[in-house]
Amino acid sequence: MTQAPATTAFSRARGLRSRRGAAALGAVVLSAFALSACEKPTPLAQITVGSRTASTEAQCYDDGKNIPNEELETCVSERAEKSITVDSGDPVRIGVEPDIADNGWVLFVDGRLVTPTPSKHTYASYNSDQFFNTQPSQPGQAPVPSEKAKVGIVEIDDSGNYKGAWSFDLKRKQP
């Protein structure tokens, strides 16, 4: 009679272990399925001012395939998802992932091309004052700088094909 309780306890433990194993296996399968449904993230671009950084994925990106001009113009004209505030004279550092730098990238501010030749670097630094247009003022008054600027980073290959676009809003810090 001493044998039966041990066998029963052993079979209960084995049943419990197999249920736990099945539950763990089910969780692994569900996790793998959930991950396979996710989209592959696009390369990131970022802007850093002082100790503050804003990063974003591309507004337009098709896994490195060419993007037609019309689509790129639409993407670049959309509202930026990320913004960062700058003081006058602050250094603004722009960083891109190596995948973007391998092709090259150009910088636009408020739709104006700022860097005529594509950069193959992952990092560039600018003075924040370069980003703000000077607004015409009343006759006889000093020009007034704009309060915000839309910065566009556009990946472009050696053939002039657009590959992706990232954008940020820069806001001038108010005194």
PDB file of N, CA and C in Angstrom, residues 64-168:
ATOM      1  N   GLY A  64      13.931  50.114 -48.986  1.00  0.00           N
ATOM      2  CA  GLY A  64      15.055  50.433 -49.851  1.00  0.00           C
ATOM      3  C   GLY A  64      14.718  50.570 -51.321  1.00  0.00           C
ATOM      4  N   LYS A  65      13.449  50.392 -51.682  1.00  0.00           N
ATOM      5  CA  LYS A  65      13.043  50.553 -53.086  1.00  0.00           C
ATOM      6  C   LYS A  65      12.853  52.035 -53.390  1.00  0.00           C
ATOM      7  N   ASN A  66      12.875  52.373 -54.673  1.00  0.00           N
ATOM      8  CA  ASN A  66      12.694  53.759 -55.100  1.00  0.00           C
ATOM      9  C   ASN A  66      11.304  54.274 -54.738  1.00  0.00           C
ATOM     10  N   ILE A  67      11.261  55.543 -54.368  1.00  0.00           N
ATOM     11  CA  ILE A  67       9.997  56.206 -54.059  1.00  0.00           C
ATOM     12  C   ILE A  67       9.773  57.268 -55.128  1.00  0.00           C
ATOM     13  N   PRO A  68       8.613  57.240 -55.797  1.00  0.00           N
ATOM     14  CA  PRO A  68       8.340  58.240 -56.835  1.00  0.00           C
ATOM     15  C   PRO A  68       8.317  59.659 -56.256  1.00  0.00           C
ATOM     16  N   ASN A  69       8.705  60.636 -57.076  1.00  0.00           N
ATOM     17  CA  ASN A  69       8.765  62.037 -56.647  1.00  0.00           C
ATOM     18  C   ASN A  69       7.453  62.518 -56.026  1.00  0.00           C
ATOM     19  N   GLU A  70       6.313  62.178 -56.655  1.00  0.00           N
ATOM     20  CA  GLU A  70       5.021  62.638 -56.153  1.00  0.00           C
ATOM     21  C   GLU A  70       4.771  62.120 -54.741  1.00  0.00           C
ATOM     22  N   GLU A  71       5.071  60.859 -54.519  1.00  0.00           N
ATOM     23  CA  GLU A  71       4.867  60.266 -53.193  1.00  0.00           C
ATOM     24  C   GLU A  71       5.794  60.909 -52.168  1.00  0.00           C
ATOM     25  N   LEU A  72       7.032  61.170 -52.568  1.00  0.00           N
ATOM     26  CA  LEU A  72       7.988  61.796 -51.660  1.00  0.00           C
ATOM     27  C   LEU A  72       7.516  63.203 -51.278  1.00  0.00           C
ATOM     28  N   GLU A  73       7.049  63.973 -52.262  1.00  0.00           N
ATOM     29  CA  GLU A  73       6.559  65.326 -51.975  1.00  0.00           C
ATOM     30  C   GLU A  73       5.397  65.292 -50.992  1.00  0.00           C
ATOM     31  N   THR A  74       4.508  64.324 -51.145  1.00  0.00           N
ATOM     32  CA  THR A  74       3.375  64.182 -50.220  1.00  0.00           C
ATOM     33  C   THR A  74       3.873  63.856 -48.818  1.00  0.00           C
ATOM     34  N   CYS A  75       4.811  62.940 -48.724  1.00  0.00           N
ATOM     35  CA  CYS A  75       5.345  62.546 -47.410  1.00  0.00           C
ATOM     36  C   CYS A  75       6.041  63.712 -46.717  1.00  0.00           C
ATOM     37  N   VAL A  76       6.858  64.423 -47.463  1.00  0.00           N
ATOM     38  CA  VAL A  76       7.632  65.515 -46.876  1.00  0.00           C
ATOM     39  C   VAL A  76       6.727  66.665 -46.455  1.00  0.00           C
ATOM     40  N   SER A  77       5.593  66.846 -47.139  1.00  0.00           N
ATOM     41  CA  SER A  77       4.698  67.947 -46.785  1.00  0.00           C
ATOM     42  C   SER A  77       3.802  67.610 -45.592  1.00  0.00           C
ATOM     43  N   GLU A  78       3.732  66.327 -45.207  1.00  0.00           N
ATOM     44  CA  GLU A  78       2.932  65.938 -44.047  1.00  0.00           C
ATOM     45  C   GLU A  78       3.537  66.492 -42.763  1.00  0.00           C
ATOM     46  N   ARG A  79       2.706  66.595 -41.751  1.00  0.00           N
ATOM     47  CA  ARG A  79       3.150  67.072 -40.438  1.00  0.00           C
ATOM     48  C   ARG A  79       4.145  66.075 -39.850  1.00  0.00           C
ATOM     49  N   ALA A  80       5.223  66.597 -39.296  1.00  0.00           N
ATOM     50  CA  ALA A  80       6.227  65.744 -38.668  1.00  0.00           C
ATOM     51  C   ALA A  80       5.676  65.171 -37.359  1.00  0.00           C
ATOM     52  N   GLU A  81       6.029  63.937 -37.052  1.00  0.00           N
ATOM     53  CA  GLU A  81       5.565  63.304 -35.822  1.00  0.00           C
ATOM     54  C   GLU A  81       6.380  63.745 -34.609  1.00  0.00           C
ATOM     55  N   LYS A  82       7.614  64.161 -34.827  1.00  0.00           N
ATOM     56  CA  LYS A  82       8.499  64.526 -33.716  1.00  0.00           C
ATOM     57  C   LYS A  82       8.921  65.979 -33.839  1.00  0.00           C
ATOM     58  N   SER A  83       9.102  66.624 -32.683  1.00  0.00           N
ATOM     59  CA  SER A  83       9.589  67.998 -32.685  1.00  0.00           C
ATOM     60  C   SER A  83      10.581  68.166 -31.544  1.00  0.00           C
ATOM     61  N   ILE A  84      11.390  69.212 -31.662  1.00  0.00           N
ATOM     62  CA  ILE A  84      12.383  69.502 -30.635  1.00  0.00           C
ATOM     63  C   ILE A  84      12.559  71.021 -30.587  1.00  0.00           C
ATOM     64  N   THR A  85      12.773  71.547 -29.398  1.00  0.00           N
ATOM     65  CA  THR A  85      12.924  72.989 -29.201  1.00  0.00           C
ATOM     66  C   THR A  85      14.400  73.346 -29.130  1.00  0.00           C
ATOM     67  N   VAL A  86      14.754  74.460 -29.775  1.00  0.00           N
ATOM     68  CA  VAL A  86      16.151  74.904 -29.801  1.00  0.00           C
ATOM     69  C   VAL A  86      16.255  76.365 -29.393  1.00  0.00           C
ATOM     70  N   ASP A  87      17.375  76.708 -28.785  1.00  0.00           N
ATOM     71  CA  ASP A  87      17.722  78.096 -28.493  1.00  0.00           C
ATOM     72  C   ASP A  87      18.518  78.636 -29.666  1.00  0.00           C
ATOM     73  N   SER A  88      18.540  79.925 -29.822  1.00  0.00           N
ATOM     74  CA  SER A  88      19.353  80.543 -30.858  1.00  0.00           C
ATOM     75  C   SER A  88      20.818  80.175 -30.641  1.00  0.00           C
ATOM     76  N   GLY A  89      21.465  79.716 -31.689  1.00  0.00           N
ATOM     77  CA  GLY A  89      22.877  79.357 -31.624  1.00  0.00           C
ATOM     78  C   GLY A  89      23.174  77.947 -31.142  1.00  0.00           C
ATOM     79  N   ASP A  90      22.155  77.204 -30.703  1.00  0.00           N
ATOM     80  CA  ASP A  90      22.381  75.815 -30.264  1.00  0.00           C
ATOM     81  C   ASP A  90      22.901  74.974 -31.422  1.00  0.00           C
ATOM     82  N   PRO A  91      23.859  74.075 -31.155  1.00  0.00           N
ATOM     83  CA  PRO A  91      24.219  73.118 -32.196  1.00  0.00           C
ATOM     84  C   PRO A  91      23.100  72.082 -32.352  1.00  0.00           C
ATOM     85  N   VAL A  92      22.726  71.812 -33.577  1.00  0.00           N
ATOM     86  CA  VAL A  92      21.709  70.812 -33.906  1.00  0.00           C
ATOM     87  C   VAL A  92      22.440  69.680 -34.609  1.00  0.00           C
ATOM     88  N   ARG A  93      22.417  68.496 -33.996  1.00  0.00           N
ATOM     89  CA  ARG A  93      23.109  67.349 -34.566  1.00  0.00           C
ATOM     90  C   ARG A  93      22.095  66.409 -35.204  1.00  0.00           C
ATOM     91  N   ILE A  94      22.357  66.070 -36.440  1.00  0.00           N
ATOM     92  CA  ILE A  94      21.481  65.173 -37.182  1.00  0.00           C
ATOM     93  C   ILE A  94      22.208  63.858 -37.379  1.00  0.00           C
ATOM     94  N   GLY A  95      21.533  62.775 -37.032  1.00  0.00           N
ATOM     95  CA  GLY A  95      22.123  61.452 -37.173  1.00  0.00           C
ATOM     96  C   GLY A  95      21.222  60.527 -37.964  1.00  0.00           C
ATOM     97  N   VAL A  96      21.841  59.706 -38.795  1.00  0.00           N
ATOM     98  CA  VAL A  96      21.102  58.709 -39.570  1.00  0.00           C
ATOM     99  C   VAL A  96      21.783  57.357 -39.390  1.00  0.00           C
ATOM    100  N   GLU A  97      21.037  56.308 -39.594  1.00  0.00           N
ATOM    101  CA  GLU A  97      21.603  54.966 -39.495  1.00  0.00           C
ATOM    102  C   GLU A  97      22.547  54.711 -40.681  1.00  0.00           C
ATOM    103  N   PRO A  98      23.491  53.803 -40.508  1.00  0.00           N
ATOM    104  CA  PRO A  98      24.438  53.497 -41.593  1.00  0.00           C
ATOM    105  C   PRO A  98      23.765  53.102 -42.911  1.00  0.00           C
ATOM    106  N   ASP A  99      22.608  52.442 -42.846  1.00  0.00           N
ATOM    107  CA  ASP A  99      21.903  52.064 -44.083  1.00  0.00           C
ATOM    108  C   ASP A  99      21.545  53.295 -44.906  1.00  0.00           C
ATOM    109  N   ILE A 100      21.169  54.381 -44.244  1.00  0.00           N
ATOM    110  CA  ILE A 100      20.825  55.618 -44.936  1.00  0.00           C
ATOM    111  C   ILE A 100      22.095  56.268 -45.484  1.00  0.00           C
ATOM    112  N   ALA A 101      23.129  56.329 -44.646  1.00  0.00           N
ATOM    113  CA  ALA A 101      24.392  56.963 -45.047  1.00  0.00           C
ATOM    114  C   ALA A 101      25.058  56.217 -46.204  1.00  0.00           C
ATOM    115  N   ASP A 102      24.874  54.914 -46.289  1.00  0.00           N
ATOM    116  CA  ASP A 102      25.484  54.145 -47.381  1.00  0.00           C
ATOM    117  C   ASP A 102      25.024  54.672 -48.741  1.00  0.00           C
ATOM    118  N   ASN A 103      23.740  54.983 -48.870  1.00  0.00           N
ATOM    119  CA  ASN A 103      23.227  55.570 -50.119  1.00  0.00           C
ATOM    120  C   ASN A 103      23.579  57.044 -50.200  1.00  0.00           C
ATOM    121  N   GLY A 104      23.367  57.745 -49.116  1.00  0.00           N
ATOM    122  CA  GLY A 104      23.561  59.188 -49.060  1.00  0.00           C
ATOM    123  C   GLY A 104      22.253  59.857 -48.675  1.00  0.00           C
ATOM    124  N   TRP A 105      22.348  61.059 -48.124  1.00  0.00           N
ATOM    125  CA  TRP A 105      21.150  61.788 -47.729  1.00  0.00           C
ATOM    126  C   TRP A 105      21.362  63.283 -47.901  1.00  0.00           C
ATOM    127  N   VAL A 106      20.257  63.978 -48.141  1.00  0.00           N
ATOM    128  CA  VAL A 106      20.277  65.427 -48.266  1.00  0.00           C
ATOM    129  C   VAL A 106      19.317  65.999 -47.235  1.00  0.00           C
ATOM    130  N   LEU A 107      19.516  67.280 -46.942  1.00  0.00           N
ATOM    131  CA  LEU A 107      18.727  67.955 -45.917  1.00  0.00           C
ATOM    132  C   LEU A 107      17.888  69.052 -46.556  1.00  0.00           C
ATOM    133  N   PHE A 108      16.610  69.078 -46.202  1.00  0.00           N
ATOM    134  CA  PHE A 108      15.691  70.126 -46.630  1.00  0.00           C
ATOM    135  C   PHE A 108      15.213  70.875 -45.393  1.00  0.00           C
ATOM    136  N   VAL A 109      15.035  72.181 -45.511  1.00  0.00           N
ATOM    137  CA  VAL A 109      14.431  72.981 -44.454  1.00  0.00           C
ATOM    138  C   VAL A 109      13.298  73.768 -45.098  1.00  0.00           C
ATOM    139  N   ASP A 110      12.101  73.536 -44.598  1.00  0.00           N
ATOM    140  CA  ASP A 110      10.901  74.184 -45.145  1.00  0.00           C
ATOM    141  C   ASP A 110      10.827  74.035 -46.663  1.00  0.00           C
ATOM    142  N   GLY A 111      11.172  72.860 -47.159  1.00  0.00           N
ATOM    143  CA  GLY A 111      11.096  72.565 -48.578  1.00  0.00           C
ATOM    144  C   GLY A 111      12.274  73.029 -49.406  1.00  0.00           C
ATOM    145  N   ARG A 112      13.220  73.762 -48.807  1.00  0.00           N
ATOM    146  CA  ARG A 112      14.410  74.227 -49.527  1.00  0.00           C
ATOM    147  C   ARG A 112      15.546  73.236 -49.311  1.00  0.00           C
ATOM    148  N   LEU A 113      16.218  72.886 -50.380  1.00  0.00           N
ATOM    149  CA  LEU A 113      17.376  72.004 -50.294  1.00  0.00           C
ATOM    150  C   LEU A 113      18.524  72.767 -49.634  1.00  0.00           C
ATOM    151  N   VAL A 114      19.059  72.244 -48.545  1.00  0.00           N
ATOM    152  CA  VAL A 114      20.128  72.906 -47.805  1.00  0.00           C
ATOM    153  C   VAL A 114      21.491  72.310 -48.147  1.00  0.00           C
ATOM    154  N   THR A 115      21.527  71.015 -48.379  1.00  0.00           N
ATOM    155  CA  THR A 115      22.790  70.346 -48.703  1.00  0.00           C
ATOM    156  C   THR A 115      22.700  69.832 -50.138  1.00  0.00           C
ATOM    157  N   PRO A 116      23.299  70.537 -51.090  1.00  0.00           N
ATOM    158  CA  PRO A 116      23.134  70.159 -52.496  1.00  0.00           C
ATOM    159  C   PRO A 116      23.769  68.817 -52.859  1.00  0.00           C
ATOM    160  N   THR A 117      24.815  68.415 -52.174  1.00  0.00           N
ATOM    161  CA  THR A 117      25.414  67.109 -52.464  1.00  0.00           C
ATOM    162  C   THR A 117      25.094  66.156 -51.318  1.00  0.00           C
ATOM    163  N   PRO A 118      24.737  64.915 -51.653  1.00  0.00           N
ATOM    164  CA  PRO A 118      24.381  63.956 -50.614  1.00  0.00           C
ATOM    165  C   PRO A 118      25.561  63.664 -49.674  1.00  0.00           C
ATOM    166  N   SER A 119      25.234  63.553 -48.395  1.00  0.00           N
ATOM    167  CA  SER A 119      26.224  63.204 -47.385  1.00  0.00           C
ATOM    168  C   SER A 119      26.250  61.690 -47.219  1.00  0.00           C
ATOM    169  N   LYS A 120      27.429  61.137 -47.070  1.00  0.00           N
ATOM    170  CA  LYS A 120      27.587  59.700 -46.818  1.00  0.00           C
ATOM    171  C   LYS A 120      27.973  59.460 -45.351  1.00  0.00           C
ATOM    172  N   HIS A 121      27.816  60.501 -44.529  1.00  0.00           N
ATOM    173  CA  HIS A 121      28.158  60.415 -43.109  1.00  0.00           C
ATOM    174  C   HIS A 121      26.908  60.093 -42.296  1.00  0.00           C
ATOM    175  N   THR A 122      27.104  59.483 -41.148  1.00  0.00           N
ATOM    176  CA  THR A 122      25.974  59.164 -40.275  1.00  0.00           C
ATOM    177  C   THR A 122      25.641  60.311 -39.337  1.00  0.00           C
ATOM    178  N   TYR A 123      26.430  61.392 -39.401  1.00  0.00           N
ATOM    179  CA  TYR A 123      26.264  62.474 -38.438  1.00  0.00           C
ATOM    180  C   TYR A 123      26.659  63.802 -39.073  1.00  0.00           C
ATOM    181  N   ALA A 124      25.912  64.850 -38.781  1.00  0.00           N
ATOM    182  CA  ALA A 124      26.261  66.202 -39.220  1.00  0.00           C
ATOM    183  C   ALA A 124      25.770  67.178 -38.160  1.00  0.00           C
ATOM    184  N   SER A 125      26.457  68.304 -38.030  1.00  0.00           N
ATOM    185  CA  SER A 125      26.094  69.299 -37.030  1.00  0.00           C
ATOM    186  C   SER A 125      25.891  70.655 -37.703  1.00  0.00           C
ATOM    187  N   TYR A 126      24.871  71.379 -37.263  1.00  0.00           N
ATOM    188  CA  TYR A 126      24.524  72.686 -37.815  1.00  0.00           C
ATOM    189  C   TYR A 126      24.218  73.641 -36.668  1.00  0.00           C
ATOM    190  N   ASN A 127      24.324  74.929 -36.931  1.00  0.00           N
ATOM    191  CA  ASN A 127      23.904  75.944 -35.977  1.00  0.00           C
ATOM    192  C   ASN A 127      22.395  76.101 -36.134  1.00  0.00           C
ATOM    193  N   SER A 128      21.666  76.142 -35.034  1.00  0.00           N
ATOM    194  CA  SER A 128      20.199  76.201 -35.106  1.00  0.00           C
ATOM    195  C   SER A 128      19.687  77.410 -35.880  1.00  0.00           C
ATOM    196  N   ASP A 129      20.436  78.496 -35.898  1.00  0.00           N
ATOM    197  CA  ASP A 129      19.994  79.691 -36.613  1.00  0.00           C
ATOM    198  C   ASP A 129      19.875  79.451 -38.121  1.00  0.00           C
ATOM    199  N   GLN A 130      20.581  78.446 -38.639  1.00  0.00           N
ATOM    200  CA  GLN A 130      20.518  78.130 -40.063  1.00  0.00           C
ATOM    201  C   GLN A 130      19.152  77.583 -40.476  1.00  0.00           C
ATOM    202  N   PHE A 131      18.371  77.099 -39.512  1.00  0.00           N
ATOM    203  CA  PHE A 131      17.109  76.440 -39.834  1.00  0.00           C
ATOM    204  C   PHE A 131      15.919  77.384 -39.907  1.00  0.00           C
ATOM    205  N   PHE A 132      16.058  78.582 -39.392  1.00  0.00           N
ATOM    206  CA  PHE A 132      14.907  79.473 -39.302  1.00  0.00           C
ATOM    207  C   PHE A 132      14.961  80.555 -40.353  1.00  0.00           C
ATOM    208  N   ASN A 133      13.918  80.587 -41.199  1.00  0.00           N
ATOM    209  CA  ASN A 133      13.802  81.612 -42.235  1.00  0.00           C
ATOM    210  C   ASN A 133      13.585  82.970 -41.585  1.00  0.00           C
ATOM    211  N   THR A 134      14.059  83.976 -42.240  1.00  0.00           N
ATOM    212  CA  THR A 134      13.792  85.327 -41.776  1.00  0.00           C
ATOM    213  C   THR A 134      12.543  85.829 -42.474  1.00  0.00           C
ATOM    214  N   GLN A 135      11.549  86.186 -41.677  1.00  0.00           N
ATOM    215  CA  GLN A 135      10.281  86.681 -42.203  1.00  0.00           C
ATOM    216  C   GLN A 135      10.409  88.158 -42.560  1.00  0.00           C
ATOM    217  N   PRO A 136       9.834  88.572 -43.665  1.00  0.00           N
ATOM    218  CA  PRO A 136       9.861  89.998 -43.971  1.00  0.00           C
ATOM    219  C   PRO A 136       9.086  90.761 -42.893  1.00  0.00           C
ATOM    220  N   SER A 137       9.596  91.890 -42.503  1.00  0.00           N
ATOM    221  CA  SER A 137       8.939  92.693 -41.475  1.00  0.00           C
ATOM    222  C   SER A 137       8.419  93.994 -42.094  1.00  0.00           C
ATOM    223  N   GLN A 138       7.917  94.853 -41.260  1.00  0.00           N
ATOM    224  CA  GLN A 138       7.443  96.159 -41.712  1.00  0.00           C
ATOM    225  C   GLN A 138       8.630  96.974 -42.220  1.00  0.00           C
ATOM    226  N   PRO A 139       8.415  97.838 -43.192  1.00  0.00           N
ATOM    227  CA  PRO A 139       9.524  98.675 -43.677  1.00  0.00           C
ATOM    228  C   PRO A 139      10.168  99.452 -42.530  1.00  0.00           C
ATOM    229  N   GLY A 140      11.502  99.450 -42.505  1.00  0.00           N
ATOM    230  CA  GLY A 140      12.237 100.165 -41.482  1.00  0.00           C
ATOM    231  C   GLY A 140      12.507  99.352 -40.227  1.00  0.00           C
ATOM    232  N   GLN A 141      11.976  98.114 -40.135  1.00  0.00           N
ATOM    233  CA  GLN A 141      12.202  97.259 -38.966  1.00  0.00           C
ATOM    234  C   GLN A 141      13.133  96.116 -39.349  1.00  0.00           C
ATOM    235  N   ALA A 142      13.793  95.588 -38.342  1.00  0.00           N
ATOM    236  CA  ALA A 142      14.689  94.451 -38.567  1.00  0.00           C
ATOM    237  C   ALA A 142      13.861  93.218 -38.936  1.00  0.00           C
ATOM    238  N   PRO A 143      14.411  92.328 -39.788  1.00  0.00           N
ATOM    239  CA  PRO A 143      13.689  91.100 -40.141  1.00  0.00           C
ATOM    240  C   PRO A 143      13.455  90.240 -38.896  1.00  0.00           C
ATOM    241  N   VAL A 144      12.336  89.528 -38.894  1.00  0.00           N
ATOM    242  CA  VAL A 144      11.958  88.680 -37.766  1.00  0.00           C
ATOM    243  C   VAL A 144      12.157  87.212 -38.155  1.00  0.00           C
ATOM    244  N   PRO A 145      12.950  86.448 -37.380  1.00  0.00           N
ATOM    245  CA  PRO A 145      13.126  85.031 -37.708  1.00  0.00           C
ATOM    246  C   PRO A 145      11.843  84.249 -37.419  1.00  0.00           C
ATOM    247  N   SER A 146      11.623  83.205 -38.198  1.00  0.00           N
ATOM    248  CA  SER A 146      10.440  82.373 -37.995  1.00  0.00           C
ATOM    249  C   SER A 146      10.549  81.630 -36.666  1.00  0.00           C
ATOM    250  N   GLU A 147       9.411  81.146 -36.188  1.00  0.00           N
ATOM    251  CA  GLU A 147       9.355  80.473 -34.890  1.00  0.00           C
ATOM    252  C   GLU A 147       9.548  78.965 -34.999  1.00  0.00           C
ATOM    253  N   LYS A 148       9.330  78.416 -36.195  1.00  0.00           N
ATOM    254  CA  LYS A 148       9.542  76.977 -36.372  1.00  0.00           C
ATOM    255  C   LYS A 148      10.014  76.678 -37.781  1.00  0.00           C
ATOM    256  N   ALA A 149      10.598  75.508 -37.918  1.00  0.00           N
ATOM    257  CA  ALA A 149      11.120  75.058 -39.214  1.00  0.00           C
ATOM    258  C   ALA A 149      10.862  73.565 -39.349  1.00  0.00           C
ATOM    259  N   LYS A 150      10.545  73.159 -40.555  1.00  0.00           N
ATOM    260  CA  LYS A 150      10.363  71.736 -40.835  1.00  0.00           C
ATOM    261  C   LYS A 150      11.643  71.219 -41.487  1.00  0.00           C
ATOM    262  N   VAL A 151      12.275  70.268 -40.826  1.00  0.00           N
ATOM    263  CA  VAL A 151      13.526  69.688 -41.297  1.00  0.00           C
ATOM    264  C   VAL A 151      13.223  68.331 -41.923  1.00  0.00           C
ATOM    265  N   GLY A 152      13.643  68.164 -43.175  1.00  0.00           N
ATOM    266  CA  GLY A 152      13.442  66.901 -43.879  1.00  0.00           C
ATOM    267  C   GLY A 152      14.776  66.256 -44.218  1.00  0.00           C
ATOM    268  N   ILE A 153      14.890  64.988 -43.916  1.00  0.00           N
ATOM    269  CA  ILE A 153      16.072  64.197 -44.262  1.00  0.00           C
ATOM    270  C   ILE A 153      15.610  63.222 -45.336  1.00  0.00           C
ATOM    271  N   VAL A 154      16.252  63.270 -46.489  1.00  0.00           N
ATOM    272  CA  VAL A 154      15.825  62.433 -47.609  1.00  0.00           C
ATOM    273  C   VAL A 154      16.990  61.568 -48.061  1.00  0.00           C
ATOM    274  N   GLU A 155      16.776  60.264 -48.036  1.00  0.00           N
ATOM    275  CA  GLU A 155      17.783  59.316 -48.537  1.00  0.00           C
ATOM    276  C   GLU A 155      17.720  59.313 -50.052  1.00  0.00           C
ATOM    277  N   ILE A 156      18.887  59.427 -50.684  1.00  0.00           N
ATOM    278  CA  ILE A 156      18.963  59.498 -52.141  1.00  0.00           C
ATOM    279  C   ILE A 156      20.180  58.695 -52.586  1.00  0.00           C
ATOM    280  N   ASP A 157      20.021  57.877 -53.610  1.00  0.00           N
ATOM    281  CA  ASP A 157      21.166  57.075 -54.054  1.00  0.00           C
ATOM    282  C   ASP A 157      21.987  57.827 -55.106  1.00  0.00           C
ATOM    283  N   ASP A 158      23.067  57.203 -55.573  1.00  0.00           N
ATOM    284  CA  ASP A 158      23.967  57.843 -56.539  1.00  0.00           C
ATOM    285  C   ASP A 158      23.292  58.159 -57.873  1.00  0.00           C
ATOM    286  N   SER A 159      22.194  57.466 -58.189  1.00  0.00           N
ATOM    287  CA  SER A 159      21.466  57.709 -59.434  1.00  0.00           C
ATOM    288  C   SER A 159      20.398  58.785 -59.279  1.00  0.00           C
ATOM    289  N   GLY A 160      20.255  59.338 -58.073  1.00  0.00           N
ATOM    290  CA  GLY A 160      19.253  60.369 -57.839  1.00  0.00           C
ATOM    291  C   GLY A 160      17.885  59.839 -57.478  1.00  0.00           C
ATOM    292  N   ASN A 161      17.801  58.538 -57.163  1.00  0.00           N
ATOM    293  CA  ASN A 161      16.525  57.944 -56.772  1.00  0.00           C
ATOM    294  C   ASN A 161      16.298  58.141 -55.277  1.00  0.00           C
ATOM    295  N   TYR A 162      15.074  58.532 -54.914  1.00  0.00           N
ATOM    296  CA  TYR A 162      14.724  58.718 -53.512  1.00  0.00           C
ATOM    297  C   TYR A 162      14.382  57.372 -52.886  1.00  0.00           C
ATOM    298  N   LYS A 163      14.888  57.151 -51.684  1.00  0.00           N
ATOM    299  CA  LYS A 163      14.693  55.872 -51.000  1.00  0.00           C
ATOM    300  C   LYS A 163      13.877  55.998 -49.723  1.00  0.00           C
ATOM    301  N   GLY A 164      13.851  57.197 -49.116  1.00  0.00           N
ATOM    302  CA  GLY A 164      13.111  57.366 -47.870  1.00  0.00           C
ATOM    303  C   GLY A 164      13.118  58.816 -47.433  1.00  0.00           C
ATOM    304  N   ALA A 165      12.191  59.143 -46.535  1.00  0.00           N
ATOM    305  CA  ALA A 165      12.097  60.516 -46.022  1.00  0.00           C
ATOM    306  C   ALA A 165      11.719  60.497 -44.549  1.00  0.00           C
ATOM    307  N   TRP A 166      12.402  61.336 -43.775  1.00  0.00           N
ATOM    308  CA  TRP A 166      12.178  61.505 -42.352  1.00  0.00           C
ATOM    309  C   TRP A 166      11.999  62.997 -42.100  1.00  0.00           C
ATOM    310  N   SER A 167      11.136  63.396 -41.182  1.00  0.00           N
ATOM    311  CA  SER A 167      11.004  64.827 -40.928  1.00  0.00           C
ATOM    312  C   SER A 167      10.782  65.117 -39.448  1.00  0.00           C
ATOM    313  N   PHE A 168      11.199  66.327 -39.079  1.00  0.00           N
ATOM    314  CA  PHE A 168      11.103  66.819 -37.712  1.00  0.00           C
ATOM    315  C   PHE A 168      10.661  68.275 -37.763  1.00  0.00           C
TER     316      PHE A 168
END
